[in-house]
């Protein structure tokens, strides 16, 4: 019993010595005091034009976005909510507007780079899941008629419900064995994004999962919108596209050489072909203009997304949602620098076209040619 008491006394003495040593260390090396820096309230700090130039959207539009996703971006439990929903959205918009490193965007709000990364990922995902609400085709007959009328008002091309094309969004190398499939013809890594827009430059459909080496027609052939058009879900509706796509009953492309297309017995004149081509070009130009507005509003699409590939896809869809919201609010197009303009132009190119004479006798296109023949 005496030995047990001695052992207990020695153990208690050891614990006391350890506590004393820790106390000495704490006194000798005190922790740095916690510094709490007040954050700017960006909605009141910046004037309207200054706010717009920094975040690419007006204050009213940003408040609308915060109202929609504010609750969802505060529901995380694995890290604290010291950053308000407004600042989370503004941080993400600042990243979209500059395409700079996350540490720079984090400094803008006053948070660490790792926290900024998590916020951008969280906010982008929650904006992207709004896609069915803001990126969609008309869902009733009246809306279809309006879209067709808007396109017809451009250059008198009838029954058009959308302009189809692809654009490249620059990304960093995803790494791994399959990284090179993301390298496009201009030798940078990208995602080839297919969109269909309406006459008001709003995006009606988006596919953002194909690597930069994919051909435009390959993306369309594997898309859901092609399946819907094939089975006749949208009757008496056509898309207009460039020569990178095959001529189909529901996809109108340019007529190449009139001699390979026109049957003299049909009574279709070369003037009709010229009018058809001119009208199609002017109508299809809406999708090119939508890319210009989209990338000028969110330059990160041209300067390069420097996060993982899955997050890059969320960012692309999220910016498409924000673009449509901006169109709904009548937002003006932000100014960009000459350097950004140059980067945007680099990402605008089309894959080589297909043989447009292969479907030269397409019945549907000949109907359109006869229509333009009657306009002569």
CSV table of C-alpha atoms in Angstrom, one decimal:
chain,number,residue,atom,x,y,z
A,1,UNK,CA,0.0,0.0,0.0
A,2,UNK,CA,2.8,2.3,0.8
A,3,UNK,CA,4.3,1.7,-2.7
A,4,UNK,CA,1.0,2.6,-4.4
A,5,UNK,CA,0.7,5.8,-2.5
A,6,UNK,CA,4.2,6.8,-3.6
A,7,UNK,CA,3.4,5.9,-7.2
A,8,UNK,CA,0.2,8.1,-7.1
A,9,UNK,CA,2.2,11.0,-5.6
A,10,UNK,CA,4.8,10.7,-8.4
A,11,UNK,CA,2.1,10.7,-11.1
A,12,UNK,CA,0.4,13.8,-9.7
A,13,UNK,CA,3.8,15.5,-9.4
A,14,UNK,CA,4.5,14.7,-13.1
A,15,UNK,CA,1.1,16.3,-14.2
A,16,UNK,CA,1.8,19.4,-12.1
A,17,UNK,CA,5.2,19.7,-13.7
A,18,UNK,CA,3.7,19.5,-17.2
A,19,UNK,CA,1.1,22.1,-16.4
A,20,UNK,CA,3.8,24.4,-15.0
A,21,UNK,CA,5.9,23.9,-18.1
A,22,UNK,CA,2.9,24.8,-20.4
A,23,UNK,CA,2.2,27.8,-18.3
A,24,UNK,CA,5.8,29.0,-18.7
A,25,UNK,CA,5.6,28.5,-22.5
A,26,UNK,CA,2.3,30.5,-22.6
A,27,UNK,CA,3.8,33.3,-20.7
A,28,UNK,CA,7.1,33.4,-22.7
A,29,UNK,CA,5.4,33.0,-26.1
A,30,UNK,CA,1.9,34.6,-25.9
A,31,UNK,CA,-0.5,34.1,-28.8
A,32,UNK,CA,-0.9,37.0,-31.2
A,33,UNK,CA,-3.9,39.0,-30.3
A,34,UNK,CA,-6.9,38.4,-32.5
A,35,UNK,CA,-7.3,41.4,-34.9
A,36,UNK,CA,-10.8,42.2,-36.1
A,37,UNK,CA,-10.7,44.4,-39.2
A,38,UNK,CA,-14.0,46.0,-40.2
A,39,UNK,CA,-15.2,45.0,-43.7
A,40,UNK,CA,-16.5,47.5,-46.2
A,41,UNK,CA,-20.2,47.5,-46.8
A,42,UNK,CA,-19.9,47.5,-50.5
A,43,UNK,CA,-23.5,48.4,-51.2
A,44,UNK,CA,-23.1,51.8,-49.5
A,45,UNK,CA,-19.4,52.4,-49.9
A,46,UNK,CA,-19.4,52.4,-53.7
A,47,UNK,CA,-21.4,54.7,-56.0
A,48,UNK,CA,-23.7,52.9,-58.5
A,49,UNK,CA,-21.3,53.2,-61.4
A,50,UNK,CA,-18.3,52.2,-59.3
A,51,UNK,CA,-20.2,49.2,-57.9
A,52,UNK,CA,-21.2,48.1,-61.5
A,53,UNK,CA,-17.6,48.4,-62.8
A,54,UNK,CA,-16.3,46.2,-60.0
A,55,UNK,CA,-19.0,43.5,-59.8
A,56,UNK,CA,-20.4,43.7,-63.4
A,57,UNK,CA,-24.0,43.9,-62.1
A,58,UNK,CA,-26.0,46.6,-60.5
A,59,UNK,CA,-26.9,46.8,-56.8
A,60,UNK,CA,-30.6,45.8,-57.5
A,61,UNK,CA,-29.6,42.8,-59.5
A,62,UNK,CA,-27.1,41.6,-56.8
A,63,UNK,CA,-29.7,42.0,-54.1
A,64,UNK,CA,-32.1,39.9,-56.2
A,65,UNK,CA,-29.5,37.2,-56.4
A,66,UNK,CA,-28.8,37.3,-52.6
A,67,UNK,CA,-32.5,37.1,-51.9
A,68,UNK,CA,-32.7,33.9,-54.0
A,69,UNK,CA,-29.7,32.0,-52.7
A,70,UNK,CA,-28.9,33.7,-49.4
A,71,UNK,CA,-30.4,31.0,-47.2
A,72,UNK,CA,-28.7,28.2,-49.1
A,73,UNK,CA,-25.2,29.7,-48.9
A,74,UNK,CA,-25.6,30.1,-45.1
A,75,UNK,CA,-26.6,26.4,-44.5
A,76,UNK,CA,-23.1,25.0,-44.3
A,77,UNK,CA,-22.0,23.6,-40.9
A,78,UNK,CA,-18.4,22.7,-41.6
A,79,UNK,CA,-17.2,26.3,-41.4
A,80,UNK,CA,-18.5,29.4,-39.7
A,81,UNK,CA,-20.7,32.0,-41.3
A,82,UNK,CA,-18.5,35.0,-40.4
A,83,UNK,CA,-18.9,36.2,-44.0
A,84,UNK,CA,-22.4,37.5,-44.8
A,85,UNK,CA,-24.4,36.2,-47.8
A,86,UNK,CA,-23.9,39.6,-49.5
A,87,UNK,CA,-20.1,39.4,-49.2
A,88,UNK,CA,-20.1,35.8,-50.4
A,89,UNK,CA,-22.0,36.8,-53.6
A,90,UNK,CA,-19.9,39.9,-54.1
A,91,UNK,CA,-16.6,37.9,-53.7
A,92,UNK,CA,-17.8,35.4,-56.3
A,93,UNK,CA,-18.8,38.2,-58.7
A,94,UNK,CA,-15.5,39.9,-58.2
A,95,UNK,CA,-13.8,36.6,-59.1
A,96,UNK,CA,-15.9,36.4,-62.3
A,97,UNK,CA,-15.2,40.0,-63.1
A,98,UNK,CA,-11.4,39.8,-62.8
A,99,UNK,CA,-10.4,36.1,-63.2
A,100,UNK,CA,-7.6,36.9,-60.8
A,101,UNK,CA,-6.1,34.6,-58.2
A,102,UNK,CA,-8.4,33.7,-55.3
A,103,UNK,CA,-5.9,35.2,-52.9
A,104,UNK,CA,-6.5,38.6,-54.5
A,105,UNK,CA,-10.3,38.2,-54.4
A,106,UNK,CA,-10.0,37.1,-50.8
A,107,UNK,CA,-8.1,40.2,-49.9
A,108,UNK,CA,-10.8,42.3,-51.4
A,109,UNK,CA,-13.3,41.0,-48.8
A,110,UNK,CA,-10.7,40.4,-46.1
A,111,UNK,CA,-10.6,36.6,-45.9
A,112,UNK,CA,-8.1,33.8,-46.4
A,113,UNK,CA,-7.5,32.2,-49.9
A,114,UNK,CA,-8.9,28.8,-48.7
A,115,UNK,CA,-12.1,30.4,-47.5
A,116,UNK,CA,-12.4,32.4,-50.7
A,117,UNK,CA,-12.1,29.2,-52.7
A,118,UNK,CA,-14.8,27.5,-50.7
A,119,UNK,CA,-17.1,30.5,-51.0
A,120,UNK,CA,-16.7,30.7,-54.8
A,121,UNK,CA,-17.4,27.0,-55.1
A,122,UNK,CA,-20.4,27.2,-52.9
A,123,UNK,CA,-22.0,30.3,-54.5
A,124,UNK,CA,-21.2,29.1,-58.1
A,125,UNK,CA,-23.0,25.8,-57.4
A,126,UNK,CA,-26.0,27.4,-55.9
A,127,UNK,CA,-26.4,29.9,-58.8
A,128,UNK,CA,-25.8,27.1,-61.3
A,129,UNK,CA,-28.7,25.0,-59.9
A,130,UNK,CA,-31.0,27.9,-60.8
A,131,UNK,CA,-30.5,26.9,-64.4
A,132,UNK,CA,-33.9,25.4,-65.0
A,133,UNK,CA,-35.5,28.6,-63.7
A,134,UNK,CA,-33.5,31.1,-65.8
A,135,UNK,CA,-32.0,29.1,-68.7
A,136,UNK,CA,-34.8,27.4,-70.6
A,137,UNK,CA,-36.8,27.3,-73.8
A,138,UNK,CA,-40.4,28.7,-74.0
A,139,UNK,CA,-42.9,26.4,-72.3
A,140,UNK,CA,-46.1,27.5,-73.9
A,141,UNK,CA,-47.4,28.3,-77.4
A,142,UNK,CA,-47.6,32.1,-76.7
A,143,UNK,CA,-43.9,32.2,-75.7
A,144,UNK,CA,-42.9,30.2,-78.8
A,145,UNK,CA,-44.8,32.6,-81.0
A,146,UNK,CA,-43.0,35.6,-79.3
A,147,UNK,CA,-39.6,34.0,-79.8
A,148,UNK,CA,-40.3,33.3,-83.5
A,149,UNK,CA,-41.6,36.8,-84.0
A,150,UNK,CA,-38.6,38.4,-82.4
A,151,UNK,CA,-36.3,36.4,-84.7
A,152,UNK,CA,-38.5,37.2,-87.7
A,153,UNK,CA,-38.2,40.9,-87.0
A,154,UNK,CA,-34.4,40.7,-87.4
A,155,UNK,CA,-34.3,39.6,-91.0
A,156,UNK,CA,-37.6,38.0,-91.9
A,157,UNK,CA,-36.4,34.4,-91.3
A,158,UNK,CA,-39.6,32.4,-90.2
A,159,UNK,CA,-40.1,29.8,-87.5
A,160,UNK,CA,-36.7,30.2,-85.9
A,161,UNK,CA,-36.7,29.4,-82.1
A,162,UNK,CA,-32.9,29.7,-81.5
A,163,UNK,CA,-29.5,30.5,-82.9
A,164,UNK,CA,-27.0,27.6,-82.3
A,165,UNK,CA,-23.2,27.8,-81.9
A,166,UNK,CA,-20.3,26.9,-79.6
A,167,UNK,CA,-17.7,29.0,-77.9
A,168,UNK,CA,-14.5,28.2,-76.0
A,169,UNK,CA,-14.1,29.0,-72.3
A,170,UNK,CA,-10.4,29.1,-71.3
A,171,UNK,CA,-9.4,26.9,-68.3
A,172,UNK,CA,-6.2,25.8,-66.7
A,173,UNK,CA,-4.8,22.4,-67.6
A,174,UNK,CA,-6.9,19.8,-65.7
A,175,UNK,CA,-3.9,17.5,-65.4
A,176,UNK,CA,-4.0,13.7,-65.5
A,177,UNK,CA,-3.8,11.3,-68.5
A,178,UNK,CA,-6.6,12.9,-70.4
A,179,UNK,CA,-5.5,16.6,-70.1
A,180,UNK,CA,-4.6,17.0,-73.8
A,181,UNK,CA,-8.2,16.4,-74.9
A,182,UNK,CA,-9.0,19.8,-73.4
A,183,UNK,CA,-6.3,21.5,-75.7
A,184,UNK,CA,-8.1,23.1,-78.7
A,185,UNK,CA,-6.9,24.0,-82.1
A,186,UNK,CA,-5.5,27.3,-80.9
A,187,UNK,CA,-3.3,25.4,-78.4
A,188,UNK,CA,-4.8,26.5,-75.1
A,189,UNK,CA,-7.0,24.4,-72.7
A,190,UNK,CA,-10.7,25.1,-72.9
A,191,UNK,CA,-14.2,23.7,-72.5
A,192,UNK,CA,-16.2,23.9,-75.7
A,193,UNK,CA,-19.6,25.3,-74.6
A,194,UNK,CA,-22.7,24.9,-76.8
A,195,UNK,CA,-25.4,27.5,-76.3
A,196,UNK,CA,-28.7,28.4,-78.1
A,197,UNK,CA,-29.8,32.0,-77.6
A,198,UNK,CA,-33.0,33.9,-78.5
A,199,UNK,CA,-33.3,37.2,-80.4
A,200,UNK,CA,-32.7,39.2,-77.2
A,201,UNK,CA,-29.3,37.5,-76.5
A,202,UNK,CA,-30.6,35.4,-73.6
A,203,UNK,CA,-29.3,31.9,-73.4
A,204,UNK,CA,-32.0,29.3,-73.8
A,205,UNK,CA,-29.9,26.1,-73.5
A,206,UNK,CA,-26.3,25.4,-72.5
A,207,UNK,CA,-24.0,22.3,-72.6
A,208,UNK,CA,-20.8,22.9,-70.7
A,209,UNK,CA,-19.1,19.5,-70.3
A,210,UNK,CA,-17.2,18.8,-73.5
A,211,UNK,CA,-13.4,19.3,-73.8
A,212,UNK,CA,-11.9,21.9,-76.2
A,213,UNK,CA,-10.9,19.4,-78.8
A,214,UNK,CA,-14.5,18.4,-79.4
A,215,UNK,CA,-16.2,19.4,-82.7
A,216,UNK,CA,-19.3,21.6,-82.5
A,217,UNK,CA,-21.4,19.1,-84.4
A,218,UNK,CA,-20.4,16.3,-82.0
A,219,UNK,CA,-21.7,18.2,-79.1
A,220,UNK,CA,-25.0,18.9,-80.8
A,221,UNK,CA,-25.4,15.3,-81.9
A,222,UNK,CA,-25.2,14.2,-78.3
A,223,UNK,CA,-27.3,16.9,-76.8
A,224,UNK,CA,-30.8,16.7,-75.3
A,225,UNK,CA,-32.1,19.5,-77.6
A,226,UNK,CA,-31.3,17.5,-80.7
A,227,UNK,CA,-33.3,14.5,-79.2
A,228,UNK,CA,-36.3,16.8,-78.6
A,229,UNK,CA,-36.2,18.2,-82.1
A,230,UNK,CA,-35.7,14.7,-83.6
A,231,UNK,CA,-38.9,13.3,-81.9
A,232,UNK,CA,-40.9,16.4,-82.8
A,233,UNK,CA,-41.4,17.9,-79.4
A,234,UNK,CA,-41.0,21.4,-81.0
A,235,UNK,CA,-43.0,21.2,-84.2
A,236,UNK,CA,-42.5,23.8,-87.0
A,237,UNK,CA,-39.4,25.1,-85.3
A,238,UNK,CA,-35.9,25.4,-86.6
A,239,UNK,CA,-32.5,26.4,-85.4
A,240,UNK,CA,-30.1,28.6,-87.4
A,241,UNK,CA,-26.4,27.6,-87.4
A,242,UNK,CA,-23.2,28.0,-89.3
A,243,UNK,CA,-21.5,25.5,-91.6
A,244,UNK,CA,-19.9,23.7,-88.7
A,245,UNK,CA,-23.2,21.8,-88.4
A,246,UNK,CA,-24.9,19.4,-90.8
A,247,UNK,CA,-28.0,20.6,-92.6
A,248,UNK,CA,-31.1,19.0,-91.1
A,249,UNK,CA,-34.8,19.4,-91.2
A,250,UNK,CA,-34.6,21.4,-87.9
A,251,UNK,CA,-31.2,23.0,-88.4
A,252,UNK,CA,-30.8,25.6,-91.2
A,253,UNK,CA,-27.3,26.3,-92.5
A,254,UNK,CA,-25.9,28.4,-95.3
A,255,UNK,CA,-26.2,27.4,-98.9
A,256,UNK,CA,-22.8,26.9,-100.4
A,257,UNK,CA,-22.7,26.8,-104.2
A,258,UNK,CA,-26.2,27.5,-105.8
A,259,UNK,CA,-25.3,25.1,-108.6
A,260,UNK,CA,-25.2,22.2,-106.2
A,261,UNK,CA,-28.4,23.1,-104.5
A,262,UNK,CA,-30.9,24.5,-107.0
A,263,UNK,CA,-32.8,22.3,-109.4
A,264,UNK,CA,-33.6,24.5,-112.4
A,265,UNK,CA,-37.0,22.9,-112.6
A,266,UNK,CA,-37.9,24.2,-109.1
A,267,UNK,CA,-37.9,27.8,-110.3
A,268,UNK,CA,-35.6,28.9,-107.4
A,269,UNK,CA,-33.3,31.8,-108.5
A,270,UNK,CA,-29.9,32.7,-107.3
A,271,UNK,CA,-31.3,35.9,-105.8
A,272,UNK,CA,-33.4,33.7,-103.5
A,273,UNK,CA,-30.3,31.9,-102.3
A,274,UNK,CA,-28.5,35.2,-101.7
A,275,UNK,CA,-31.5,36.5,-99.7
A,276,UNK,CA,-31.7,33.2,-97.7
A,277,UNK,CA,-28.0,33.3,-96.8
A,278,UNK,CA,-28.1,37.0,-95.9
A,279,UNK,CA,-31.2,36.5,-93.7
A,280,UNK,CA,-29.7,33.4,-92.0
A,281,UNK,CA,-26.4,35.2,-91.3
A,282,UNK,CA,-28.1,38.2,-89.7
A,283,UNK,CA,-30.4,36.0,-87.7
A,284,UNK,CA,-27.6,33.7,-86.5
A,285,UNK,CA,-25.5,36.7,-85.6
A,286,UNK,CA,-27.4,36.9,-82.4
A,287,UNK,CA,-25.6,34.0,-80.8
A,288,UNK,CA,-22.2,35.6,-81.7
A,289,UNK,CA,-23.3,38.8,-80.1
A,290,UNK,CA,-24.5,37.0,-77.0
A,291,UNK,CA,-21.0,35.5,-76.5
A,292,UNK,CA,-19.6,39.0,-76.7
A,293,UNK,CA,-21.9,40.3,-74.1
A,294,UNK,CA,-21.5,37.2,-71.9
A,295,UNK,CA,-17.7,37.3,-71.9
A,296,UNK,CA,-17.5,41.1,-71.5
A,297,UNK,CA,-19.8,40.9,-68.5
A,298,UNK,CA,-17.8,38.0,-67.0
A,299,UNK,CA,-14.2,38.3,-68.3
A,300,UNK,CA,-13.1,35.1,-66.4
A,301,UNK,CA,-14.6,33.2,-69.3
A,302,UNK,CA,-11.9,34.6,-71.6
A,303,UNK,CA,-9.0,35.2,-69.2
A,304,UNK,CA,-9.2,31.6,-67.8
A,305,UNK,CA,-10.8,29.8,-65.0
A,306,UNK,CA,-8.1,28.6,-62.6
A,307,UNK,CA,-10.0,26.0,-60.5
A,308,UNK,CA,-10.8,22.3,-60.8
A,309,UNK,CA,-12.7,21.2,-63.9
A,310,UNK,CA,-15.9,20.4,-62.0
A,311,UNK,CA,-15.9,23.8,-60.4
A,312,UNK,CA,-15.2,25.4,-63.8
A,313,UNK,CA,-18.3,23.8,-65.2
A,314,UNK,CA,-20.4,25.2,-62.4
A,315,UNK,CA,-18.9,28.7,-63.0
A,316,UNK,CA,-19.7,28.5,-66.7
A,317,UNK,CA,-23.4,27.6,-66.0
A,318,UNK,CA,-23.6,30.1,-63.1
A,319,UNK,CA,-22.4,33.0,-65.4
A,320,UNK,CA,-25.0,31.9,-68.0
A,321,UNK,CA,-27.7,32.2,-65.3
A,322,UNK,CA,-26.4,35.6,-64.2
A,323,UNK,CA,-26.2,36.7,-67.8
A,324,UNK,CA,-29.9,35.9,-68.3
A,325,UNK,CA,-30.8,37.6,-65.0
A,326,UNK,CA,-28.9,40.7,-66.2
A,327,UNK,CA,-30.9,40.6,-69.5
A,328,UNK,CA,-34.1,40.4,-67.5
A,329,UNK,CA,-33.1,43.5,-65.5
A,330,UNK,CA,-32.0,45.4,-68.6
A,331,UNK,CA,-28.4,45.7,-67.5
A,332,UNK,CA,-26.0,47.6,-69.7
A,333,UNK,CA,-22.8,45.9,-71.1
A,334,UNK,CA,-19.8,46.6,-68.9
A,335,UNK,CA,-16.7,48.2,-70.4
A,336,UNK,CA,-13.5,46.1,-70.8
A,337,UNK,CA,-9.9,46.9,-71.4
A,338,UNK,CA,-8.1,46.4,-74.7
A,339,UNK,CA,-6.3,43.4,-73.1
A,340,UNK,CA,-9.6,41.7,-72.2
A,341,UNK,CA,-11.0,42.4,-75.7
A,342,UNK,CA,-7.9,40.7,-77.2
A,343,UNK,CA,-8.4,37.6,-74.9
A,344,UNK,CA,-12.1,37.5,-75.9
A,345,UNK,CA,-11.3,37.5,-79.6
A,346,UNK,CA,-8.8,34.6,-79.1
A,347,UNK,CA,-11.6,32.4,-77.6
A,348,UNK,CA,-14.0,33.1,-80.5
A,349,UNK,CA,-13.4,30.6,-83.3
A,350,UNK,CA,-15.3,27.8,-85.0
A,351,UNK,CA,-14.3,24.3,-85.8
A,352,UNK,CA,-14.0,23.3,-89.5
A,353,UNK,CA,-17.3,23.0,-91.3
A,354,UNK,CA,-18.8,19.8,-92.6
A,355,UNK,CA,-19.8,19.1,-96.2
A,356,UNK,CA,-22.8,21.4,-96.6
A,357,UNK,CA,-23.6,20.0,-100.0
A,358,UNK,CA,-24.2,16.5,-98.7
A,359,UNK,CA,-27.8,17.4,-97.7
A,360,UNK,CA,-28.3,19.9,-100.6
A,361,UNK,CA,-31.7,18.5,-101.6
A,362,UNK,CA,-33.0,18.9,-98.1
A,363,UNK,CA,-36.8,19.3,-98.4
A,364,UNK,CA,-37.2,21.7,-95.5
A,365,UNK,CA,-34.4,24.1,-96.7
A,366,UNK,CA,-35.9,24.1,-100.1
A,367,UNK,CA,-39.2,25.3,-98.6
A,368,UNK,CA,-37.3,28.2,-97.1
A,369,UNK,CA,-35.6,28.9,-100.4
A,370,UNK,CA,-39.0,29.0,-102.2
A,371,UNK,CA,-40.2,31.4,-99.4
A,372,UNK,CA,-37.3,33.8,-100.1
A,373,UNK,CA,-37.8,33.3,-103.8
A,374,UNK,CA,-41.3,34.7,-103.4
A,375,UNK,CA,-39.8,37.8,-101.7
A,376,UNK,CA,-37.9,38.8,-104.9
